[in-house]
CSV table of C-alpha atoms in Angstrom, one decimal:
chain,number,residue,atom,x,y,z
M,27,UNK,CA,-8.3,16.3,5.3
M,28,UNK,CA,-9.4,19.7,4.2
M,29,UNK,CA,-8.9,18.8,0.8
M,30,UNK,CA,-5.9,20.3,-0.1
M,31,UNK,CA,-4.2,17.0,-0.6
M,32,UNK,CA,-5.1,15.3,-3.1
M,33,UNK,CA,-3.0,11.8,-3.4
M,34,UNK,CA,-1.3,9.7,-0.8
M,35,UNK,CA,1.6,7.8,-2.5
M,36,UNK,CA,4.2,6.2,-0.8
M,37,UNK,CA,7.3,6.4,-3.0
M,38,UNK,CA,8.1,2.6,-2.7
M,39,UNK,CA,11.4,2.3,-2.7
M,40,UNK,CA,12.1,-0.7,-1.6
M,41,UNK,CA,16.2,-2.0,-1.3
M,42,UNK,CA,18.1,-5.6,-0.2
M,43,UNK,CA,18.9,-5.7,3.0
M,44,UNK,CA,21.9,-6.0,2.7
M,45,UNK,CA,22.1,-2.3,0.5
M,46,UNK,CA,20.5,-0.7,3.3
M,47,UNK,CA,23.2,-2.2,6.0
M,48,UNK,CA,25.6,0.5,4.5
M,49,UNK,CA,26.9,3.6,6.1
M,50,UNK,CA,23.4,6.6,6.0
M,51,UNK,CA,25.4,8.2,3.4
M,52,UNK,CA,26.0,5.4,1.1
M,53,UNK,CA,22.8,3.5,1.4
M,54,UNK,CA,20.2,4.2,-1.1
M,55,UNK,CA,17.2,6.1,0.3
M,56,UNK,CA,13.8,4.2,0.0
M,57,UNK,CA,12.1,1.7,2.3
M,58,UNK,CA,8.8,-0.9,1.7
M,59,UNK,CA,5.6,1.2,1.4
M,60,UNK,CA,2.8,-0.4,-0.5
M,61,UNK,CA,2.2,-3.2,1.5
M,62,UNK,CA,1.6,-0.9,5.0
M,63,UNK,CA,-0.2,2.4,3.0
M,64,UNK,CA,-3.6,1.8,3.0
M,65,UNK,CA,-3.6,0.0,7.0
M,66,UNK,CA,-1.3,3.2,7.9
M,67,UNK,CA,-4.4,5.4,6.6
M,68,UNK,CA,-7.2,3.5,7.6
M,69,UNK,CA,-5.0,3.7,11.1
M,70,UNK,CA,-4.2,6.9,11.0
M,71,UNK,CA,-6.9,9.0,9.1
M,72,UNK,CA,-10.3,6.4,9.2
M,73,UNK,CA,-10.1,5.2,13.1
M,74,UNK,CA,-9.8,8.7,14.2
M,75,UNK,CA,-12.3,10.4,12.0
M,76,UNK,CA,-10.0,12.3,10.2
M,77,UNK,CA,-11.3,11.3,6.6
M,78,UNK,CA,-13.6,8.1,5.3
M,79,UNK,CA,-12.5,5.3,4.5
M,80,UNK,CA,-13.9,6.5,0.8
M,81,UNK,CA,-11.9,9.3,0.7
M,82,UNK,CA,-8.8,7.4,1.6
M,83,UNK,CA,-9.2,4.7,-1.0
M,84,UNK,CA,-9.8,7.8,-4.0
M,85,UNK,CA,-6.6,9.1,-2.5
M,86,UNK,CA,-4.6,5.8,-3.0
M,87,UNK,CA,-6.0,4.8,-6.0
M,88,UNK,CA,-8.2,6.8,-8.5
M,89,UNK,CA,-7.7,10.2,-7.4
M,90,UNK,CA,-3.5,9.6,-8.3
M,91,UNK,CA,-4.8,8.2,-11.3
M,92,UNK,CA,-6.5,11.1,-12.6
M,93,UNK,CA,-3.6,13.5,-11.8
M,94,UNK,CA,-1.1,11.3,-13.6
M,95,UNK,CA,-3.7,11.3,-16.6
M,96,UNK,CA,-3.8,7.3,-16.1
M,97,UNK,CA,-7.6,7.1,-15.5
M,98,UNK,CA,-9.0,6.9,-19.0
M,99,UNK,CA,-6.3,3.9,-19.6
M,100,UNK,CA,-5.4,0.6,-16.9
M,101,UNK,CA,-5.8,3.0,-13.9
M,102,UNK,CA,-8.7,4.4,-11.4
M,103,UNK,CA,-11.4,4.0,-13.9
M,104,UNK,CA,-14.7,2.2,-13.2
M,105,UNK,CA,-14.8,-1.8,-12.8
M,106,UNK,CA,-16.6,-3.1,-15.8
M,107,UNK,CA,-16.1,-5.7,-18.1
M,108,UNK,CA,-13.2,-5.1,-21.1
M,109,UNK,CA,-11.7,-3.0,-18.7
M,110,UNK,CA,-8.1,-4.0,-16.5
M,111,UNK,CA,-9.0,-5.1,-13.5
M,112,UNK,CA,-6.5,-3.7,-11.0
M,113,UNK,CA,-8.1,-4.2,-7.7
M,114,UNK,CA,-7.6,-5.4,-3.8
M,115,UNK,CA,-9.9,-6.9,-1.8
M,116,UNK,CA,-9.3,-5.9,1.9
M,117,UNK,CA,-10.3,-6.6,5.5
M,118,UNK,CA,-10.5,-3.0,6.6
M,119,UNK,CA,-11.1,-3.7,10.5
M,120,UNK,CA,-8.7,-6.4,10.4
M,121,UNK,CA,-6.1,-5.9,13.2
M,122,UNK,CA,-2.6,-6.9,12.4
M,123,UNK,CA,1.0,-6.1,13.5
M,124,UNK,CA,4.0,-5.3,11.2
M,125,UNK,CA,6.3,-7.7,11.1
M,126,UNK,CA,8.9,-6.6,9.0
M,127,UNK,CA,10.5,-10.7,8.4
M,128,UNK,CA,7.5,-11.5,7.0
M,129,UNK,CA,6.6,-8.9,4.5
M,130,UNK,CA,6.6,-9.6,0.7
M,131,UNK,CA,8.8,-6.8,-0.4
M,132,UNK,CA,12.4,-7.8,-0.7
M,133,UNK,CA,13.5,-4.7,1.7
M,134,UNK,CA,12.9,-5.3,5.4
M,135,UNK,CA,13.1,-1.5,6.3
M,136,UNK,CA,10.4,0.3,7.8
M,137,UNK,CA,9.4,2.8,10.3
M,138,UNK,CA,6.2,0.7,11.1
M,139,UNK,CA,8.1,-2.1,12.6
M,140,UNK,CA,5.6,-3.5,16.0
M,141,UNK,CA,2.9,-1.5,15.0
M,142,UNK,CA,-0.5,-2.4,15.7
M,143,UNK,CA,-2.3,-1.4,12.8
M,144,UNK,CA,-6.3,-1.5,10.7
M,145,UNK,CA,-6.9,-3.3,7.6
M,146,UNK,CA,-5.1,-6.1,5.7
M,147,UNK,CA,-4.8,-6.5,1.9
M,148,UNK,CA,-6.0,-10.6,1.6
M,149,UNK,CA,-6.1,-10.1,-2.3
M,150,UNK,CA,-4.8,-8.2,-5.6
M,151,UNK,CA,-5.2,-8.1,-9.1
M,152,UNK,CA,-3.0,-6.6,-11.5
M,153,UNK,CA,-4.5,-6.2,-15.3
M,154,UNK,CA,-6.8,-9.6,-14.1
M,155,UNK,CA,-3.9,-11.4,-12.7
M,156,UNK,CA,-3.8,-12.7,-9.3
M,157,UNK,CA,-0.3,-11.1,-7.7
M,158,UNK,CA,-1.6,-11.6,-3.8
M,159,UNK,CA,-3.3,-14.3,-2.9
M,160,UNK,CA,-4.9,-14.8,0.7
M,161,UNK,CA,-1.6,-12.5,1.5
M,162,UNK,CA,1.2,-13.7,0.3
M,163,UNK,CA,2.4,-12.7,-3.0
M,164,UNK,CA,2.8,-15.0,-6.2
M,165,UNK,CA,5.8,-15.3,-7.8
């Protein structure tokens, strides 16, 4: 919040079910992340008053962007035309709970299982190509 971090990532990991039903020590580590970051922030950081909703989104997208040296190429530069549009459009007072079963990720692991949580992804474009449409992924 200070500005000492710089990027929120959320290592999306995300396994089978079935590879995750292993013994601790023999499962791969990882769980879903992408799909709860940005409503985990806007829950977490935005509601409370902890950072803007503007510094959030730089922190998810452009701002990791920059320090991966990706924001001169597909990533976190301006929207304009000739450029890749990689983009979400988002309800960010939208009210949802995390339901696990009926997440798009193929892994059904995560610590946000019940949660109430703030803003939900409707919409996403990868390089201009619709990959979430009204929430559910395309395939």
């Amino acid at each position: 919040v200070d500005g000492t971090i710089d990027a929120i990532a959320t290592d999306h990991a995300p396994h089978a079910p079935e590879t995750k039903e292993l013994p601790f020590e023999e499962a791969p580590p990882g769980m879903l992340g992408v799909e709860t970051a940005l409503a985990v922030a806007i829950t977490r950081l935005v509601e409370p008053g902890l950072m803007s909703l503007q510094d959030v989104l730089g922190a998810l997208s452009w701002r990791p962007a920059r320090i991966a040296g990706l924001d001169g190429q597909a990533h976190g530069g301006p929207i304009e035309p000739g450029r890749p549009a990689n983009l979400c459009v988002f309800a960010p007072k939208e009210k949802w709970v995390v339901d696990a079963a009926r997440m798009s990720s193929k892994s059904r692991n995560t610590p946000f299982e019940g949660w109430e949580l703030t803003g939900r992804n409707h919409h996403t474009l990868l390089r201009g190509e619709p990959v979430v449409v009204d929430g559910e992924p395309r395939r």
